């Protein structure tokens, strides 16, 4: 509790002089009251101050409880705000000064003001000259305005009027007050609320490195990118499908020009699907594709025969790999499938292979959301041990899809078509990236979802389509 | 002191109570709109219709009193300056503070990372707290922001001011609002000094304001809980409004409280609601101040063995 009292003193009183002025002021007013020189209000104020100090501000028990239950030591210290300390000091000073006349009063007032002046700092070291009334870096504002103007003319906004912008930062300390990353990221966030922000981290050492490559640093995932105007960054942004549309001071602004079509297929029917059992990332007997599933995959491949698939990606799960191969084989596509760990299914942890009755018996009547949480719940832990939370799943699946897009852009697959075989959980990615679209709460086996990537923005042509007869017409209608 | 009627005559009281009433009203209206999932623009319309009715109605009903009061205030201010030329010193200090607010900014953002985007997102999404303030994406269906943001009324009030003025939130919040907060703060402590002395005499008020202004300017605590910190750094925070305006104003109202008039009770309720609206810290500090003052009155009563009402 001594620690709490120490904290209280250190954080509230800027100097012992201020504390002394306060104590003297209270003492002086008490003296005046006892000599009938003050009215009832000062009596009540002095009692209020005494009670506030004893019962609240310097109460170690309350300090302990407040810090324990709020987890924030400053919550308790803020109770000090109910104490009118400055007003009492100023009032006592006024009364003291009024007891003098003429020049003596002026000297006393000047002396008190000097004491007040000496009790802290006149110009705290927390300010800097503002560039403008927005109180933000003018170059950063200009860079944002370049994006705004272009987005307005090209009508690039999504259904919410938002455009996606990727900021290049020197590190990922966006929550560290005063860091370059914090100032830039949240500066843009404060100025341009219609930007959906993401960020890419490129270390300063790489800015002028002729060997610097986008891999592991930059992805083609947003409509616009704002980065420092550096040679290496300029080269790599252009390499992954962006074009430079302007610059403002130290910043360069890029616009995504890459377009392609993504065929998203959920893996074929498995034993687990037939038995109603949940199957996630790890391969097991429940993940073995059934004969019906294989036939459906080949049928889908035939429906996609008119497509010109340039590449194929799948999760490393055997059911996904097999499905991809069967689809490519059915459509006579001369393409080799590539696997990517980031495209894996969500983990069901200890519930892998269970059916819903078994899950309910062991973990209670839990919903899918209760098991995996929400996309934004970073620290969520569900009732089933070993499961991914949805935040983590979204992180890796997003990285996987961004990798597919970036690889395709670098490979020059402009206006080409790419196959992606994934899992039912991919519907969450669809929900997030297709605002306004009706996405089912899970994809059907060997269903086809056709997405067009239009310069950083996803548009759905068809979602969860299992009517293969319609697919050739849809493909012929693709731009 | 005789309650609300008398308070009404105090310098600046109408401006302080008007601003506080706007915040309290915004807060009371916010809850039904938020809980029923209504849009921000509907809230804005209803709020400003209500404000317009009250303002126009008030001006119509008390137009003569208003004119008299405004004339008296202007004449009073001019005669006060003539009688106390040293008031210029105080004006210079306040002018200095306002100049700094307008032309300077803070070295880093701190909670601006959260607070400004919350206001921005209300305006651009036309919904209450359905946007992730970190990345600007719409939140997924099953996720809500921290309840403390939704329980406070400050962001919605700032959004109302921005929509009404047409200014970008950054300009309204980081430049215009701090000027209002600084002026309102000195208006509140001016009244608080009168309440301390319990008289209407203005002798010494200038000394009080000068010492107070120097203390505010110079007695700067290093951390965000000191008395000057929010005034000097983040005057647009709800916490700043709570600390600088609501809490001292509540003390002023309580010191003048008589309890015989409905208006006094309504005034206390309004200030308390504004305190809750300004920051969730208000949920702790407003009851604390009210409870401590009530206890102080009881102790005072025991000491003097007479009624609380003076």
CSV table of N, CA, C and O in Angstrom, one decimal, chain B residues 190-277:
chain,number,residue,atom,x,y,z
B,190,UNK,N,-14.2,30.7,-12.2
B,190,UNK,CA,-14.7,32.0,-11.8
B,190,UNK,C,-15.9,31.9,-10.9
B,190,UNK,O,-15.9,32.5,-9.8
B,191,UNK,N,-16.8,31.1,-11.3
B,191,UNK,CA,-18.0,30.9,-10.5
B,191,UNK,C,-17.7,30.1,-9.2
B,191,UNK,O,-18.3,30.4,-8.1
B,192,UNK,N,-16.7,29.2,-9.3
B,192,UNK,CA,-16.4,28.4,-8.1
B,192,UNK,C,-15.8,29.3,-7.0
B,192,UNK,O,-16.1,29.2,-5.8
B,193,UNK,N,-15.0,30.3,-7.4
B,193,UNK,CA,-14.4,31.2,-6.5
B,193,UNK,C,-15.5,32.0,-5.8
B,193,UNK,O,-15.5,32.2,-4.5
B,194,UNK,N,-16.5,32.4,-6.5
B,194,UNK,CA,-17.7,33.1,-5.9
B,194,UNK,C,-18.4,32.2,-4.9
B,194,UNK,O,-18.8,32.7,-3.9
B,195,UNK,N,-18.5,31.0,-5.3
B,195,UNK,CA,-19.2,30.0,-4.4
B,195,UNK,C,-18.4,29.8,-3.1
B,195,UNK,O,-18.9,29.7,-2.0
B,196,UNK,N,-17.1,29.8,-3.2
B,196,UNK,CA,-16.2,29.6,-2.1
B,196,UNK,C,-16.4,30.8,-1.1
B,196,UNK,O,-16.6,30.6,0.1
B,197,UNK,N,-16.4,32.0,-1.6
B,197,UNK,CA,-16.5,33.1,-0.8
B,197,UNK,C,-18.0,33.3,-0.3
B,197,UNK,O,-18.2,33.9,0.8
B,198,UNK,N,-18.9,32.8,-1.0
B,198,UNK,CA,-20.3,32.9,-0.6
B,198,UNK,C,-20.9,34.2,-0.7
B,198,UNK,O,-21.9,34.6,-0.2
B,199,UNK,N,-20.2,35.1,-1.4
B,199,UNK,CA,-20.7,36.5,-1.6
B,199,UNK,C,-20.7,36.8,-3.1
B,199,UNK,O,-20.1,36.1,-3.9
B,200,UNK,N,-21.3,37.9,-3.5
B,200,UNK,CA,-21.3,38.3,-4.8
B,200,UNK,C,-20.2,39.4,-5.1
B,200,UNK,O,-20.2,39.9,-6.2
B,201,UNK,N,-19.4,39.6,-4.1
B,201,UNK,CA,-18.4,40.6,-4.3
B,201,UNK,C,-17.3,40.1,-5.3
B,201,UNK,O,-17.0,39.0,-5.2
B,202,UNK,N,-16.8,41.0,-6.1
B,202,UNK,CA,-15.8,40.6,-7.1
B,202,UNK,C,-14.4,41.0,-6.7
B,202,UNK,O,-13.5,40.8,-7.4
B,203,UNK,N,-14.3,41.6,-5.5
B,203,UNK,CA,-13.0,42.0,-5.0
B,203,UNK,C,-12.1,40.7,-5.0
B,203,UNK,O,-12.4,39.7,-4.4
B,204,UNK,N,-10.9,40.8,-5.5
B,204,UNK,CA,-10.0,39.7,-5.4
B,204,UNK,C,-10.2,38.6,-6.5
B,204,UNK,O,-9.3,37.8,-6.6
B,205,UNK,N,-11.3,38.7,-7.2
B,205,UNK,CA,-11.5,37.6,-8.3
B,205,UNK,C,-10.4,37.6,-9.3
B,205,UNK,O,-10.0,36.5,-9.7
B,206,UNK,N,-9.9,38.8,-9.6
B,206,UNK,CA,-8.8,38.9,-10.6
B,206,UNK,C,-7.6,38.2,-10.0
B,206,UNK,O,-6.9,37.4,-10.8
B,207,UNK,N,-7.3,38.4,-8.7
B,207,UNK,CA,-6.1,37.7,-8.1
B,207,UNK,C,-6.3,36.2,-8.2
B,207,UNK,O,-5.4,35.5,-8.6
B,208,UNK,N,-7.5,35.8,-7.8
B,208,UNK,CA,-7.8,34.4,-7.9
B,208,UNK,C,-7.6,33.8,-9.3
B,208,UNK,O,-6.9,32.8,-9.5
B,209,UNK,N,-8.1,34.5,-10.3
B,209,UNK,CA,-8.0,34.0,-11.7
B,209,UNK,C,-6.5,34.0,-12.1
B,209,UNK,O,-6.1,33.1,-12.8
B,210,UNK,N,-5.8,35.0,-11.7
B,210,UNK,CA,-4.4,35.1,-12.1
B,210,UNK,C,-3.6,34.0,-11.6
B,210,UNK,O,-2.9,33.3,-12.3
B,211,UNK,N,-3.7,33.8,-10.2
B,211,UNK,CA,-3.0,32.7,-9.6
B,211,UNK,C,-3.4,31.3,-10.2
B,211,UNK,O,-2.6,30.5,-10.5
B,212,UNK,N,-4.7,31.2,-10.4
B,212,UNK,CA,-5.2,30.0,-10.9
B,212,UNK,C,-4.7,29.7,-12.3
B,212,UNK,O,-4.2,28.6,-12.6
B,213,UNK,N,-4.6,30.7,-13.1
B,213,UNK,CA,-4.1,30.6,-14.5
B,213,UNK,C,-2.7,30.2,-14.5
B,213,UNK,O,-2.2,29.4,-15.3
B,214,UNK,N,-1.9,30.9,-13.6
B,214,UNK,CA,-0.5,30.5,-13.5
B,214,UNK,C,-0.3,29.1,-13.1
B,214,UNK,O,0.6,28.4,-13.6
B,215,UNK,N,-1.0,28.7,-12.1
B,215,UNK,CA,-1.0,27.3,-11.6
B,215,UNK,C,-1.3,26.3,-12.7
B,215,UNK,O,-0.6,25.4,-13.0
B,216,UNK,N,-2.3,26.6,-13.5
B,216,UNK,CA,-2.7,25.7,-14.5
B,216,UNK,C,-1.7,25.6,-15.6
B,216,UNK,O,-1.4,24.6,-16.1
B,217,UNK,N,-1.0,26.8,-15.8
B,217,UNK,CA,0.0,26.8,-16.9
B,217,UNK,C,1.3,26.2,-16.5
B,217,UNK,O,1.9,25.5,-17.3
B,218,UNK,N,1.6,26.5,-15.2
B,218,UNK,CA,3.0,26.1,-14.8
B,218,UNK,C,3.1,24.8,-13.9
B,218,UNK,O,4.0,24.1,-14.0
B,219,UNK,N,2.1,24.6,-13.1
B,219,UNK,CA,2.2,23.5,-12.2
B,219,UNK,C,1.8,22.2,-12.9
B,219,UNK,O,0.7,21.7,-12.6
B,220,UNK,N,2.7,21.8,-13.7
B,220,UNK,CA,2.4,20.7,-14.7
B,220,UNK,C,2.9,19.4,-14.1
B,220,UNK,O,4.1,19.2,-14.0
B,221,UNK,N,2.0,18.5,-13.8
B,221,UNK,CA,2.4,17.2,-13.4
B,221,UNK,C,2.9,16.3,-14.6
B,221,UNK,O,2.4,16.5,-15.7
B,222,UNK,N,3.8,15.4,-14.3
B,222,UNK,CA,4.3,14.7,-15.5
B,222,UNK,C,3.4,13.6,-16.1
B,222,UNK,O,3.6,13.2,-17.2
B,223,UNK,N,2.4,13.2,-15.3
B,223,UNK,CA,1.6,12.1,-15.8
B,223,UNK,C,0.2,12.5,-16.0
B,223,UNK,O,-0.3,13.6,-15.5
B,224,UNK,N,-0.5,11.7,-16.7
B,224,UNK,CA,-1.9,12.0,-17.2
B,224,UNK,C,-2.9,12.2,-16.1
B,224,UNK,O,-4.1,12.5,-16.4
B,225,UNK,N,-2.5,12.1,-14.8
B,225,UNK,CA,-3.5,12.2,-13.8
B,225,UNK,C,-3.4,13.5,-13.1
B,225,UNK,O,-4.2,13.8,-12.2
B,226,UNK,N,-2.4,14.3,-13.4
B,226,UNK,CA,-2.2,15.6,-12.6
B,226,UNK,C,-3.3,16.6,-13.1
B,226,UNK,O,-4.0,16.4,-14.1
B,227,UNK,N,-3.4,17.7,-12.4
B,227,UNK,CA,-4.5,18.6,-12.6
B,227,UNK,C,-4.4,19.3,-14.0
B,227,UNK,O,-5.3,19.7,-14.6
B,228,UNK,N,-3.1,19.6,-14.3
B,228,UNK,CA,-2.9,20.4,-15.5
B,228,UNK,C,-2.8,19.6,-16.8
B,228,UNK,O,-2.9,20.1,-17.9
B,229,UNK,N,-2.5,18.4,-16.6
B,229,UNK,CA,-2.1,17.5,-17.8
B,229,UNK,C,-3.1,17.6,-19.0
B,229,UNK,O,-2.7,17.9,-20.1
B,230,UNK,N,-4.3,17.3,-18.7
B,230,UNK,CA,-5.3,17.3,-19.8
B,230,UNK,C,-5.5,18.7,-20.4
B,230,UNK,O,-5.7,18.9,-21.6
B,231,UNK,N,-5.5,19.7,-19.5
B,231,UNK,CA,-5.7,21.1,-19.9
B,231,UNK,C,-4.6,21.4,-20.9
B,231,UNK,O,-4.8,22.1,-21.9
B,232,UNK,N,-3.4,21.0,-20.6
B,232,UNK,CA,-2.2,21.4,-21.5
B,232,UNK,C,-2.0,20.5,-22.6
B,232,UNK,O,-1.2,20.9,-23.5
B,233,UNK,N,-2.5,19.3,-22.6
B,233,UNK,CA,-2.1,18.4,-23.6
B,233,UNK,C,-3.3,17.9,-24.4
B,233,UNK,O,-3.3,18.0,-25.7
B,234,UNK,N,-4.3,17.3,-23.8
B,234,UNK,CA,-5.4,16.7,-24.5
B,234,UNK,C,-6.7,17.2,-24.0
B,234,UNK,O,-7.5,16.5,-23.5
B,235,UNK,N,-6.9,18.5,-24.3
B,235,UNK,CA,-8.1,19.2,-23.8
B,235,UNK,C,-9.4,18.6,-24.4
B,235,UNK,O,-10.5,18.9,-23.9
B,236,UNK,N,-9.2,17.9,-25.5
B,236,UNK,CA,-10.5,17.4,-26.2
B,236,UNK,C,-10.9,16.1,-25.7
B,236,UNK,O,-11.9,15.5,-26.1
B,237,UNK,N,-10.2,15.5,-24.8
B,237,UNK,CA,-10.6,14.2,-24.2
B,237,UNK,C,-11.9,14.4,-23.4
B,237,UNK,O,-12.0,15.4,-22.7
B,238,UNK,N,-12.7,13.3,-23.3
B,238,UNK,CA,-13.8,13.3,-22.4
B,238,UNK,C,-13.4,13.5,-20.9
B,238,UNK,O,-14.0,14.1,-20.1
B,239,UNK,N,-12.2,12.9,-20.7
B,239,UNK,CA,-11.7,13.0,-19.3
B,239,UNK,C,-11.4,14.4,-18.9
B,239,UNK,O,-11.6,14.9,-17.8
B,240,UNK,N,-10.8,15.1,-19.9
B,240,UNK,CA,-10.5,16.6,-19.7
B,240,UNK,C,-11.8,17.3,-19.4
B,240,UNK,O,-11.8,18.2,-18.5
B,241,UNK,N,-12.8,17.1,-20.2
B,241,UNK,CA,-14.1,17.8,-20.0
B,241,UNK,C,-14.6,17.5,-18.6
B,241,UNK,O,-15.2,18.3,-17.9
B,242,UNK,N,-14.5,16.2,-18.2
B,242,UNK,CA,-15.0,15.8,-16.8
B,242,UNK,C,-14.2,16.5,-15.8
B,242,UNK,O,-14.8,17.1,-14.8
B,243,UNK,N,-12.9,16.5,-15.9
B,243,UNK,CA,-12.0,17.0,-14.9
B,243,UNK,C,-12.1,18.5,-14.8
B,243,UNK,O,-12.1,19.1,-13.7
B,244,UNK,N,-12.1,19.2,-16.0
B,244,UNK,CA,-11.9,20.6,-16.0
B,244,UNK,C,-13.2,21.4,-15.9
B,244,UNK,O,-13.3,22.5,-15.5
B,245,UNK,N,-14.3,20.7,-16.3
B,245,UNK,CA,-15.6,21.5,-16.3
B,245,UNK,C,-16.6,20.8,-15.4
B,245,UNK,O,-17.2,21.5,-14.6
B,246,UNK,N,-16.9,19.5,-15.7
B,246,UNK,CA,-18.0,18.9,-14.9
B,246,UNK,C,-17.8,18.9,-13.4
B,246,UNK,O,-18.6,19.3,-12.6
B,247,UNK,N,-16.6,18.4,-13.0
B,247,UNK,CA,-16.4,18.2,-11.6
B,247,UNK,C,-16.4,19.6,-10.8
B,247,UNK,O,-17.1,19.7,-9.8
B,248,UNK,N,-15.6,20.6,-11.3
B,248,UNK,CA,-15.7,21.8,-10.6
B,248,UNK,C,-17.1,22.5,-10.7
B,248,UNK,O,-17.5,23.1,-9.7
B,249,UNK,N,-17.8,22.3,-11.8
B,249,UNK,CA,-19.1,22.9,-12.0
B,249,UNK,C,-20.1,22.2,-11.0
B,249,UNK,O,-20.9,22.9,-10.4
B,250,UNK,N,-19.9,20.9,-10.8
B,250,UNK,CA,-20.8,20.2,-9.9
B,250,UNK,C,-20.5,20.7,-8.5
B,250,UNK,O,-21.5,20.9,-7.7
B,251,UNK,N,-19.3,20.9,-8.2
B,251,UNK,CA,-19.0,21.5,-6.8
B,251,UNK,C,-19.6,22.8,-6.6
B,251,UNK,O,-20.2,23.1,-5.6
B,252,UNK,N,-19.5,23.6,-7.7
B,252,UNK,CA,-20.1,25.0,-7.6
B,252,UNK,C,-21.7,24.9,-7.4
B,252,UNK,O,-22.2,25.5,-6.5
B,253,UNK,N,-22.3,24.0,-8.1
B,253,UNK,CA,-23.7,23.8,-8.0
B,253,UNK,C,-24.1,23.3,-6.6
B,253,UNK,O,-25.1,23.8,-6.0
B,254,UNK,N,-23.3,22.4,-6.1
B,254,UNK,CA,-23.6,21.8,-4.8
B,254,UNK,C,-23.4,22.8,-3.7
B,254,UNK,O,-24.2,22.9,-2.8
B,255,UNK,N,-22.4,23.7,-3.9
B,255,UNK,CA,-22.2,24.7,-2.8
B,255,UNK,C,-23.3,25.7,-2.8
B,255,UNK,O,-23.6,26.3,-1.8
B,256,UNK,N,-23.9,25.9,-3.9
B,256,UNK,CA,-25.1,26.9,-4.0
B,256,UNK,C,-26.4,26.2,-3.9
B,256,UNK,O,-27.5,26.8,-4.0
B,257,UNK,N,-26.4,24.9,-3.6
B,257,UNK,CA,-27.6,24.1,-3.6
B,257,UNK,C,-28.5,24.4,-2.4
B,257,UNK,O,-28.0,24.6,-1.3
B,258,UNK,N,-29.8,24.6,-2.7
B,258,UNK,CA,-30.7,24.9,-1.7
B,258,UNK,C,-31.6,23.7,-1.5
B,258,UNK,O,-31.9,23.3,-0.3
B,259,UNK,N,-32.1,23.1,-2.5
B,259,UNK,CA,-32.9,21.9,-2.4
B,259,UNK,C,-34.4,22.2,-2.4
B,259,UNK,O,-35.2,21.3,-2.3
B,260,UNK,N,-34.7,23.5,-2.3
B,260,UNK,CA,-36.2,23.8,-2.2
B,260,UNK,C,-36.8,23.9,-3.6
B,260,UNK,O,-38.0,24.0,-3.7
B,261,UNK,N,-36.0,24.0,-4.6
B,261,UNK,CA,-36.6,24.2,-6.0
B,261,UNK,C,-36.2,23.0,-6.9
B,261,UNK,O,-35.1,22.5,-6.8
B,262,UNK,N,-37.2,22.7,-7.7
B,262,UNK,CA,-37.1,21.6,-8.6
B,262,UNK,C,-35.9,21.8,-9.5
B,262,UNK,O,-35.1,20.9,-9.9
B,263,UNK,N,-35.7,23.1,-9.9
B,263,UNK,CA,-34.7,23.5,-10.9
B,263,UNK,C,-33.3,23.1,-10.3
B,263,UNK,O,-32.4,22.7,-11.1
B,264,UNK,N,-33.1,23.2,-9.0
B,264,UNK,CA,-31.8,22.9,-8.4
B,264,UNK,C,-31.5,21.4,-8.6
B,264,UNK,O,-30.4,21.0,-8.9
B,265,UNK,N,-32.5,20.6,-8.4
B,265,UNK,CA,-32.4,19.2,-8.5
B,265,UNK,C,-32.1,18.8,-9.9
B,265,UNK,O,-31.3,17.9,-10.2
B,266,UNK,N,-32.8,19.4,-10.8
B,266,UNK,CA,-32.7,19.1,-12.3
B,266,UNK,C,-31.2,19.5,-12.7
B,266,UNK,O,-30.6,18.8,-13.5
B,267,UNK,N,-30.8,20.6,-12.2
B,267,UNK,CA,-29.5,21.1,-12.5
B,267,UNK,C,-28.4,20.1,-12.1
B,267,UNK,O,-27.5,19.7,-12.9
B,268,UNK,N,-28.5,19.6,-10.9
B,268,UNK,CA,-27.5,18.6,-10.4
B,268,UNK,C,-27.6,17.3,-11.3
B,268,UNK,O,-26.6,16.8,-11.7
B,269,UNK,N,-28.9,16.9,-11.6
B,269,UNK,CA,-29.0,15.7,-12.4
B,269,UNK,C,-28.4,15.9,-13.8
B,269,UNK,O,-27.7,15.1,-14.3
B,270,UNK,N,-28.6,17.1,-14.3
B,270,UNK,CA,-28.0,17.4,-15.7
B,270,UNK,C,-26.5,17.4,-15.6
B,270,UNK,O,-25.9,16.8,-16.5
B,271,UNK,N,-25.9,18.0,-14.6
B,271,UNK,CA,-24.4,18.0,-14.5
B,271,UNK,C,-23.9,16.6,-14.3
B,271,UNK,O,-22.9,16.2,-14.9
B,272,UNK,N,-24.6,15.8,-13.5
B,272,UNK,CA,-24.2,14.4,-13.2
B,272,UNK,C,-24.2,13.6,-14.5
B,272,UNK,O,-23.3,12.9,-14.8
B,273,UNK,N,-25.3,13.8,-15.3
B,273,UNK,CA,-25.4,13.0,-16.5
B,273,UNK,C,-24.3,13.5,-17.5
B,273,UNK,O,-23.7,12.6,-18.2
B,274,UNK,N,-24.0,14.8,-17.5
B,274,UNK,CA,-23.0,15.2,-18.4
B,274,UNK,C,-21.6,14.6,-18.0
B,274,UNK,O,-20.8,14.3,-18.8
B,275,UNK,N,-21.4,14.4,-16.7
B,275,UNK,CA,-20.2,13.8,-16.2
B,275,UNK,C,-20.1,12.3,-16.6
B,275,UNK,O,-19.1,11.9,-17.0
B,276,UNK,N,-21.2,11.6,-16.6
B,276,UNK,CA,-21.2,10.2,-17.1
B,276,UNK,C,-21.0,10.2,-18.6
B,276,UNK,O,-20.3,9.3,-19.1
B,277,UNK,N,-21.5,11.2,-19.3
B,277,UNK,CA,-21.4,11.2,-20.7
B,277,UNK,C,-19.9,11.5,-21.1
B,277,UNK,O,-19.4,11.0,-22.1
